[in-house]
Short mmCIF file of C-alpha atoms in Angstrom, two decimals:
data_model
loop_
_atom_site.label_atom_id
_atom_site.label_comp_id
_atom_site.label_asym_id
_atom_site.label_seq_id
_atom_site.Cartn_x
_atom_site.Cartn_y
_atom_site.Cartn_z
CA MET A 1 0.00 0.00 0.00
CA GLU A 2 2.85 2.37 0.82
CA MET A 3 4.44 1.75 -2.57
CA ILE A 4 1.13 2.50 -4.35
CA TRP A 5 0.76 5.76 -2.41
CA ALA A 6 4.35 6.68 -3.33
CA VAL A 7 3.60 6.18 -7.04
CA VAL A 8 0.45 8.35 -6.71
CA LYS A 9 2.51 11.13 -5.09
CA LEU A 10 5.03 10.87 -7.92
CA ALA A 11 2.29 11.32 -10.54
CA VAL A 12 0.67 14.27 -8.73
CA GLY A 13 4.09 15.84 -8.19
CA PHE A 14 4.93 15.69 -11.90
CA VAL A 15 1.61 17.36 -12.81
CA LEU A 16 2.19 20.16 -10.28
CA LEU A 17 5.74 20.68 -11.53
CA ILE A 18 4.78 20.89 -15.18
CA LYS A 19 1.80 23.21 -14.78
CA GLY A 20 3.48 25.27 -12.05
CA ALA A 21 6.55 25.82 -14.24
CA ASP A 22 4.34 26.91 -17.14
CA PHE A 23 2.61 29.59 -15.02
CA PHE A 24 5.88 30.60 -13.34
CA VAL A 25 7.64 31.26 -16.67
CA ASP A 26 4.66 33.20 -18.08
CA GLY A 27 4.41 35.40 -14.99
CA SER A 28 8.15 36.02 -14.72
CA SER A 29 8.47 36.81 -18.42
CA ALA A 30 5.58 39.27 -18.20
CA VAL A 31 7.14 41.02 -15.21
CA ALA A 32 10.45 41.28 -17.08
CA LYS A 33 8.74 42.91 -20.07
CA LYS A 34 6.60 45.22 -17.94
CA PHE A 35 9.56 46.58 -15.96
CA ARG A 36 11.99 46.39 -18.90
CA VAL A 37 14.25 43.93 -17.05
CA PRO A 38 16.15 41.42 -19.24
CA SER A 39 14.90 37.83 -19.04
CA MET A 40 18.43 36.69 -18.13
CA ILE A 41 18.34 38.71 -14.89
CA ILE A 42 14.84 37.46 -14.05
CA GLY A 43 16.12 33.93 -14.60
CA LEU A 44 19.19 34.52 -12.44
CA THR A 45 17.11 35.82 -9.52
CA ILE A 46 13.34 35.25 -9.21
CA VAL A 47 13.09 32.10 -11.33
CA ALA A 48 16.33 30.61 -9.96
CA MET A 49 15.31 31.11 -6.33
CA GLY A 50 11.77 29.90 -6.98
CA THR A 51 12.84 26.66 -8.64
CA SER A 52 15.48 26.07 -5.93
CA LEU A 53 12.89 25.97 -3.15
CA PRO A 54 12.86 22.13 -3.06
CA GLU A 55 16.67 21.96 -2.65
CA CYS A 56 16.45 24.54 0.13
CA ALA A 57 13.67 22.66 1.91
CA VAL A 58 15.43 19.28 1.66
CA SER A 59 18.88 20.52 2.73
CA VAL A 60 17.64 22.68 5.61
CA THR A 61 15.39 19.86 6.86
CA ALA A 62 18.31 17.45 6.62
CA SER A 63 20.47 19.85 8.63
CA LEU A 64 17.80 20.27 11.31
CA ASN A 65 17.62 16.48 11.59
CA ASN A 66 21.45 16.19 11.75
CA ASN A 67 21.38 14.29 8.46
CA ASN A 68 23.92 16.51 6.74
CA ALA A 69 25.19 13.89 4.29
CA LEU A 70 21.90 14.28 2.45
CA ALA A 71 22.24 18.09 2.51
CA VAL A 72 25.62 18.07 0.71
CA SER A 73 24.81 15.31 -1.78
CA ASN A 74 21.47 16.94 -2.61
CA ALA A 75 22.98 20.37 -3.34
CA VAL A 76 25.99 19.10 -5.31
CA GLY A 77 23.99 16.45 -7.16
CA SER A 78 21.35 19.04 -8.06
CA ASN A 79 23.97 21.41 -9.44
CA ILE A 80 25.48 18.70 -11.66
CA PHE A 81 21.99 17.73 -12.84
CA ASN A 82 21.09 21.39 -13.51
CA LEU A 83 24.20 22.00 -15.55
CA MET A 84 24.38 18.81 -17.61
CA VAL A 85 20.78 17.59 -17.90
CA VAL A 86 18.76 20.82 -17.72
CA CYS A 87 21.00 22.74 -20.15
CA GLY A 88 21.60 19.63 -22.26
CA ALA A 89 17.89 18.82 -22.55
CA CYS A 90 16.99 22.44 -23.33
CA ALA A 91 19.60 22.53 -26.10
CA LEU A 92 17.73 19.67 -27.80
CA PHE A 93 14.71 21.98 -28.27
CA ALA A 94 16.54 25.17 -29.26
CA PRO A 95 20.14 26.45 -29.22
CA LEU A 96 20.78 28.02 -25.82
CA ALA A 97 22.21 31.46 -26.47
CA VAL A 98 24.35 32.85 -23.64
CA GLN A 99 25.08 36.54 -23.34
CA ALA A 100 28.69 37.69 -23.31
CA GLY A 101 28.20 39.38 -19.94
CA THR A 102 26.98 36.14 -18.40
CA LEU A 103 29.99 34.26 -19.77
CA LYS A 104 32.33 36.84 -18.22
CA LYS A 105 30.57 37.29 -14.85
CA GLU A 106 27.83 34.95 -13.60
CA PHE A 107 29.07 31.71 -15.19
CA PRO A 108 32.65 31.98 -13.86
CA PHE A 109 31.24 33.13 -10.50
CA SER A 110 29.28 29.87 -10.26
CA ILE A 111 32.55 27.97 -10.85
CA VAL A 112 34.30 30.06 -8.18
CA CYS A 113 31.46 29.21 -5.75
CA ALA A 114 31.97 25.48 -6.40
CA ALA A 115 35.75 25.82 -5.93
CA LEU A 116 35.19 27.75 -2.69
CA LEU A 117 32.85 25.03 -1.43
CA MET A 118 35.44 22.35 -2.22
CA GLY A 119 38.17 24.32 -0.45
CA LEU A 120 36.09 25.00 2.66
CA GLY A 121 34.91 21.40 2.82
CA TYR A 122 38.38 19.90 2.31
CA ARG A 123 40.03 22.21 4.88
CA GLY A 124 38.39 20.55 7.87
CA MET A 125 36.22 17.96 6.10
CA ALA A 126 33.22 19.98 7.27
CA LEU A 127 31.36 23.25 6.72
CA GLY A 128 31.25 25.05 10.05
CA GLN A 129 28.95 27.85 11.15
CA ALA A 130 31.55 30.48 10.21
CA ASP A 131 31.76 28.95 6.72
CA GLY A 132 27.96 29.02 6.48
CA ILE A 133 27.85 32.71 7.41
CA LEU A 134 30.55 33.46 4.80
CA LEU A 135 28.49 31.74 2.10
CA ILE A 136 25.34 33.66 3.13
CA VAL A 137 27.21 36.99 3.05
CA LEU A 138 28.53 36.20 -0.44
CA PHE A 139 24.98 35.39 -1.56
CA ALA A 140 23.73 38.72 -0.17
CA LEU A 141 26.46 40.56 -2.11
CA TYR A 142 25.55 38.61 -5.26
CA LEU A 143 21.90 39.56 -4.82
CA VAL A 144 22.78 43.25 -4.38
CA TYR A 145 24.88 43.09 -7.54
CA MET A 146 21.98 41.54 -9.48
CA ILE A 147 19.58 44.25 -8.24
CA PHE A 148 21.93 47.00 -9.44
CA ALA A 149 22.38 45.17 -12.76
CA ALA A 150 18.61 45.00 -13.17
CA MET A 151 18.25 48.74 -12.43
CA LYS A 152 20.99 49.57 -14.93
CA ALA A 153 19.46 47.36 -17.62
CA ARG A 154 16.07 48.93 -17.03
CA ASN A 155 17.44 52.46 -17.41
CA LEU A 156 19.24 51.58 -20.65
CA SER A 157 16.36 49.70 -22.24
CA VAL A 158 13.70 51.11 -24.48
CA LYS A 159 10.18 50.91 -23.11
CA GLU A 160 8.18 48.19 -24.79
CA GLU A 161 4.56 48.42 -25.79
CA ASP A 162 2.19 47.20 -23.09
CA ASN A 163 -0.12 45.37 -25.48
CA LYS A 164 -0.46 41.63 -24.95
CA ILE A 165 1.25 41.94 -21.54
CA ILE A 166 -0.87 40.44 -18.77
CA PRO A 167 -1.90 42.65 -15.80
CA MET A 168 0.44 42.88 -12.80
CA TRP A 169 -1.98 41.17 -10.41
CA LEU A 170 -2.19 38.22 -12.78
CA CYS A 171 1.62 38.16 -13.13
CA LEU A 172 1.95 37.93 -9.35
CA PHE A 173 -0.73 35.24 -9.20
CA TYR A 174 1.11 33.21 -11.85
CA ILE A 175 4.47 33.59 -10.05
CA VAL A 176 3.18 32.84 -6.53
CA GLY A 177 0.80 30.09 -7.64
CA GLY A 178 3.33 28.55 -10.00
CA GLY A 179 6.06 28.72 -7.34
CA ALA A 180 3.80 27.03 -4.79
CA ALA A 181 2.92 24.28 -7.29
CA ILE A 182 6.62 23.79 -8.06
CA MET A 183 7.52 23.59 -4.36
CA PHE A 184 4.78 21.09 -3.43
CA GLY A 185 5.30 19.15 -6.66
CA GLY A 186 9.01 18.80 -5.89
CA ASP A 187 8.23 17.62 -2.36
CA PHE A 188 5.75 15.01 -3.64
CA VAL A 189 8.23 13.73 -6.22
CA VAL A 190 11.07 13.51 -3.68
CA ASP A 191 8.91 11.79 -1.05
CA GLY A 192 7.51 9.28 -3.52
CA ALA A 193 10.84 8.58 -5.20
CA THR A 194 12.60 8.12 -1.84
CA VAL A 195 10.04 5.54 -0.73
CA VAL A 196 10.42 3.67 -4.02
CA ALA A 197 14.24 3.84 -3.86
CA THR A 198 14.34 2.69 -0.24
CA GLY A 199 12.05 -0.19 -1.16
CA PHE A 200 14.74 -1.35 -3.60
CA GLY A 201 17.46 -1.12 -0.92
CA LEU A 202 19.47 1.89 -2.16
CA SER A 203 21.83 3.67 0.26
CA GLN A 204 20.95 7.12 1.60
CA ASN A 205 24.04 8.80 0.10
CA LEU A 206 23.22 7.32 -3.31
CA ILE A 207 19.59 8.44 -2.93
CA GLY A 208 20.81 11.98 -2.17
CA LEU A 209 23.02 12.15 -5.26
CA THR A 210 20.50 10.58 -7.61
CA ILE A 211 16.80 10.34 -6.70
CA VAL A 212 16.61 13.32 -4.34
CA ALA A 213 18.97 15.48 -6.44
CA MET A 214 17.02 14.73 -9.61
CA GLY A 215 13.70 15.18 -7.86
CA THR A 216 14.57 18.56 -6.36
CA SER A 217 16.01 19.65 -9.74
CA LEU A 218 12.85 18.78 -11.64
CA PRO A 219 11.55 22.37 -11.22
CA GLU A 220 14.69 23.71 -12.93
CA LEU A 221 14.39 21.07 -15.66
CA VAL A 222 10.69 21.65 -16.36
CA THR A 223 10.92 25.45 -16.02
CA SER A 224 13.96 25.71 -18.31
CA ILE A 225 12.47 23.41 -20.96
CA VAL A 226 9.21 25.39 -20.88
CA ALA A 227 11.23 28.63 -21.15
CA ALA A 228 13.25 27.25 -24.08
CA ARG A 229 10.09 26.15 -25.90
CA LYS A 230 8.63 29.64 -25.36
CA ASN A 231 11.87 31.11 -26.84
CA GLU A 232 12.85 32.53 -23.44
CA VAL A 233 16.32 30.96 -23.76
CA ASP A 234 17.95 33.68 -21.67
CA MET A 235 15.63 32.76 -18.80
CA ALA A 236 16.46 29.07 -19.24
CA VAL A 237 20.24 29.62 -18.95
CA GLY A 238 19.85 32.19 -16.18
CA ASN A 239 17.66 29.77 -14.23
CA VAL A 240 20.39 27.10 -14.24
CA ILE A 241 23.31 29.38 -13.37
CA GLY A 242 21.32 31.26 -10.73
CA SER A 243 20.06 28.03 -9.16
CA ASN A 244 23.58 26.62 -8.91
CA ILE A 245 24.82 29.79 -7.18
CA PHE A 246 21.75 29.76 -4.91
CA ASN A 247 22.26 26.08 -3.97
CA ILE A 248 25.88 26.57 -2.89
CA LEU A 249 25.81 29.99 -1.26
CA LEU A 250 22.38 30.10 0.38
CA VAL A 251 21.14 26.51 0.69
CA LEU A 252 24.39 25.06 2.05
CA GLY A 253 25.15 28.33 3.83
CA VAL A 254 21.91 28.15 5.81
CA ALA A 255 22.34 24.40 6.42
CA ALA A 256 25.89 24.90 7.77
CA THR A 257 24.81 27.84 9.94
CA ILE A 258 22.11 25.69 11.54
CA SER A 259 24.41 22.70 12.10
CA PRO A 260 27.98 21.91 10.92
CA VAL A 261 27.89 19.89 7.70
CA ALA A 262 30.33 16.96 7.65
CA PHE A 263 32.15 16.10 4.41
CA ILE A 264 33.52 12.80 3.12
CA MET A 265 36.03 12.35 0.30
CA GLU A 266 33.23 11.33 -2.06
CA ASN A 267 31.70 14.81 -1.56
CA ILE A 268 35.03 16.43 -2.49
CA PHE A 269 35.29 14.32 -5.64
CA ASP A 270 31.69 15.12 -6.64
CA ILE A 271 32.36 18.85 -6.25
CA PHE A 272 35.51 18.41 -8.37
CA VAL A 273 33.35 16.73 -11.04
CA LEU A 274 30.96 19.72 -10.87
CA ILE A 275 33.88 22.11 -11.45
CA VAL A 276 35.24 20.09 -14.39
CA MET A 277 31.81 19.84 -16.02
CA SER A 278 31.22 23.57 -15.46
CA VAL A 279 34.48 24.45 -17.18
CA MET A 280 33.59 22.11 -20.05
CA VAL A 281 30.17 23.76 -20.60
CA TRP A 282 31.73 27.21 -20.20
CA ASN A 283 34.19 26.27 -22.96
CA PHE A 284 31.30 25.08 -25.17
CA THR A 285 29.61 28.47 -24.90
CA TRP A 286 32.69 30.70 -25.12
CA SER A 287 33.34 30.59 -28.86
CA LYS A 288 29.80 30.60 -30.32
CA LYS A 289 27.95 32.12 -27.33
CA GLU A 290 25.48 29.22 -27.36
CA ILE A 291 24.98 25.54 -26.57
CA ASN A 292 23.87 23.65 -29.68
CA ARG A 293 22.10 20.30 -29.99
CA THR A 294 25.30 18.28 -30.47
CA GLU A 295 26.84 19.77 -27.35
CA GLY A 296 23.60 19.11 -25.47
CA ILE A 297 23.81 15.42 -26.40
CA ILE A 298 27.46 15.32 -25.25
CA MET A 299 26.45 16.85 -21.89
CA LEU A 300 23.69 14.27 -21.41
CA PHE A 301 26.16 11.49 -22.25
CA PHE A 302 28.65 12.73 -19.65
CA TYR A 303 25.91 12.90 -17.02
CA ALA A 304 24.85 9.32 -17.83
CA ALA A 305 28.48 8.19 -17.45
CA TYR A 306 28.70 9.98 -14.09
CA MET A 307 25.49 8.28 -12.93
CA ILE A 308 26.93 4.87 -13.83
CA TYR A 309 30.07 5.71 -11.87
CA ILE A 310 28.35 6.80 -8.64
CA CYS A 311 25.99 3.82 -8.76
CA THR A 312 28.94 1.40 -8.95
CA ARG A 313 31.59 3.07 -6.78
#
């Protein structure tokens, strides 16, 4: 009976994720147009934080329950999934154009965040409360920078016509309602998938890196694919990069501030894999300023190889 209920929660969670992401993208895109803010910045902030709510909930709950192994594996596994699967899958629908400014600032900053996490974790094989506070402060500075970037972009942009732009109250309803559906949908998927995985005897660390990481990253996947299909490719890329920064600086920062997060060597290696894959994707986008279908297939192949490795190590 428990297994049947878990499958039902999985199905309901997928429906909430898909419909919630659809509304969330529509509302966020409309807000961007109304206030003349580039879709990339909306993706790096509002959409990224909204779709990262499941990772935040899982990691903070794990920290409160002194189950920090799940907190680390969830955040790192989600970032690898975001980068390789979300971007790779979106590139199958449409080439993912990346702005030059993003390649020079936000993308390398996400790599620096991963390197910082690896350094802090390796130093004492744990993230202490001081480390958590440092990560939160860096996130606050990043958020301030994004706000100033949005204000500058708005001042430089030309005002668009307001026709066919939905009213502000409806935009907010789409964003809040879509975000809530994404959050609850992610929870349902994670809960159901965890019960199914446990029923097959998988270890908790493996569940964190695979089932839970994939489940909490489903909002990013669905939202980015929906954005790509609606030709909001800037929002799709911004969602992934912003979510990865959010997961490291705020999610793990809050988790470490609540309770020290212990590291094992497997965590260090997984973060190293994240850095290598990030550099690879950054190199893909540097010359042509986009991720094409062939590169998307290569990224999905590398993620599949990584999944085989962690399931057999």
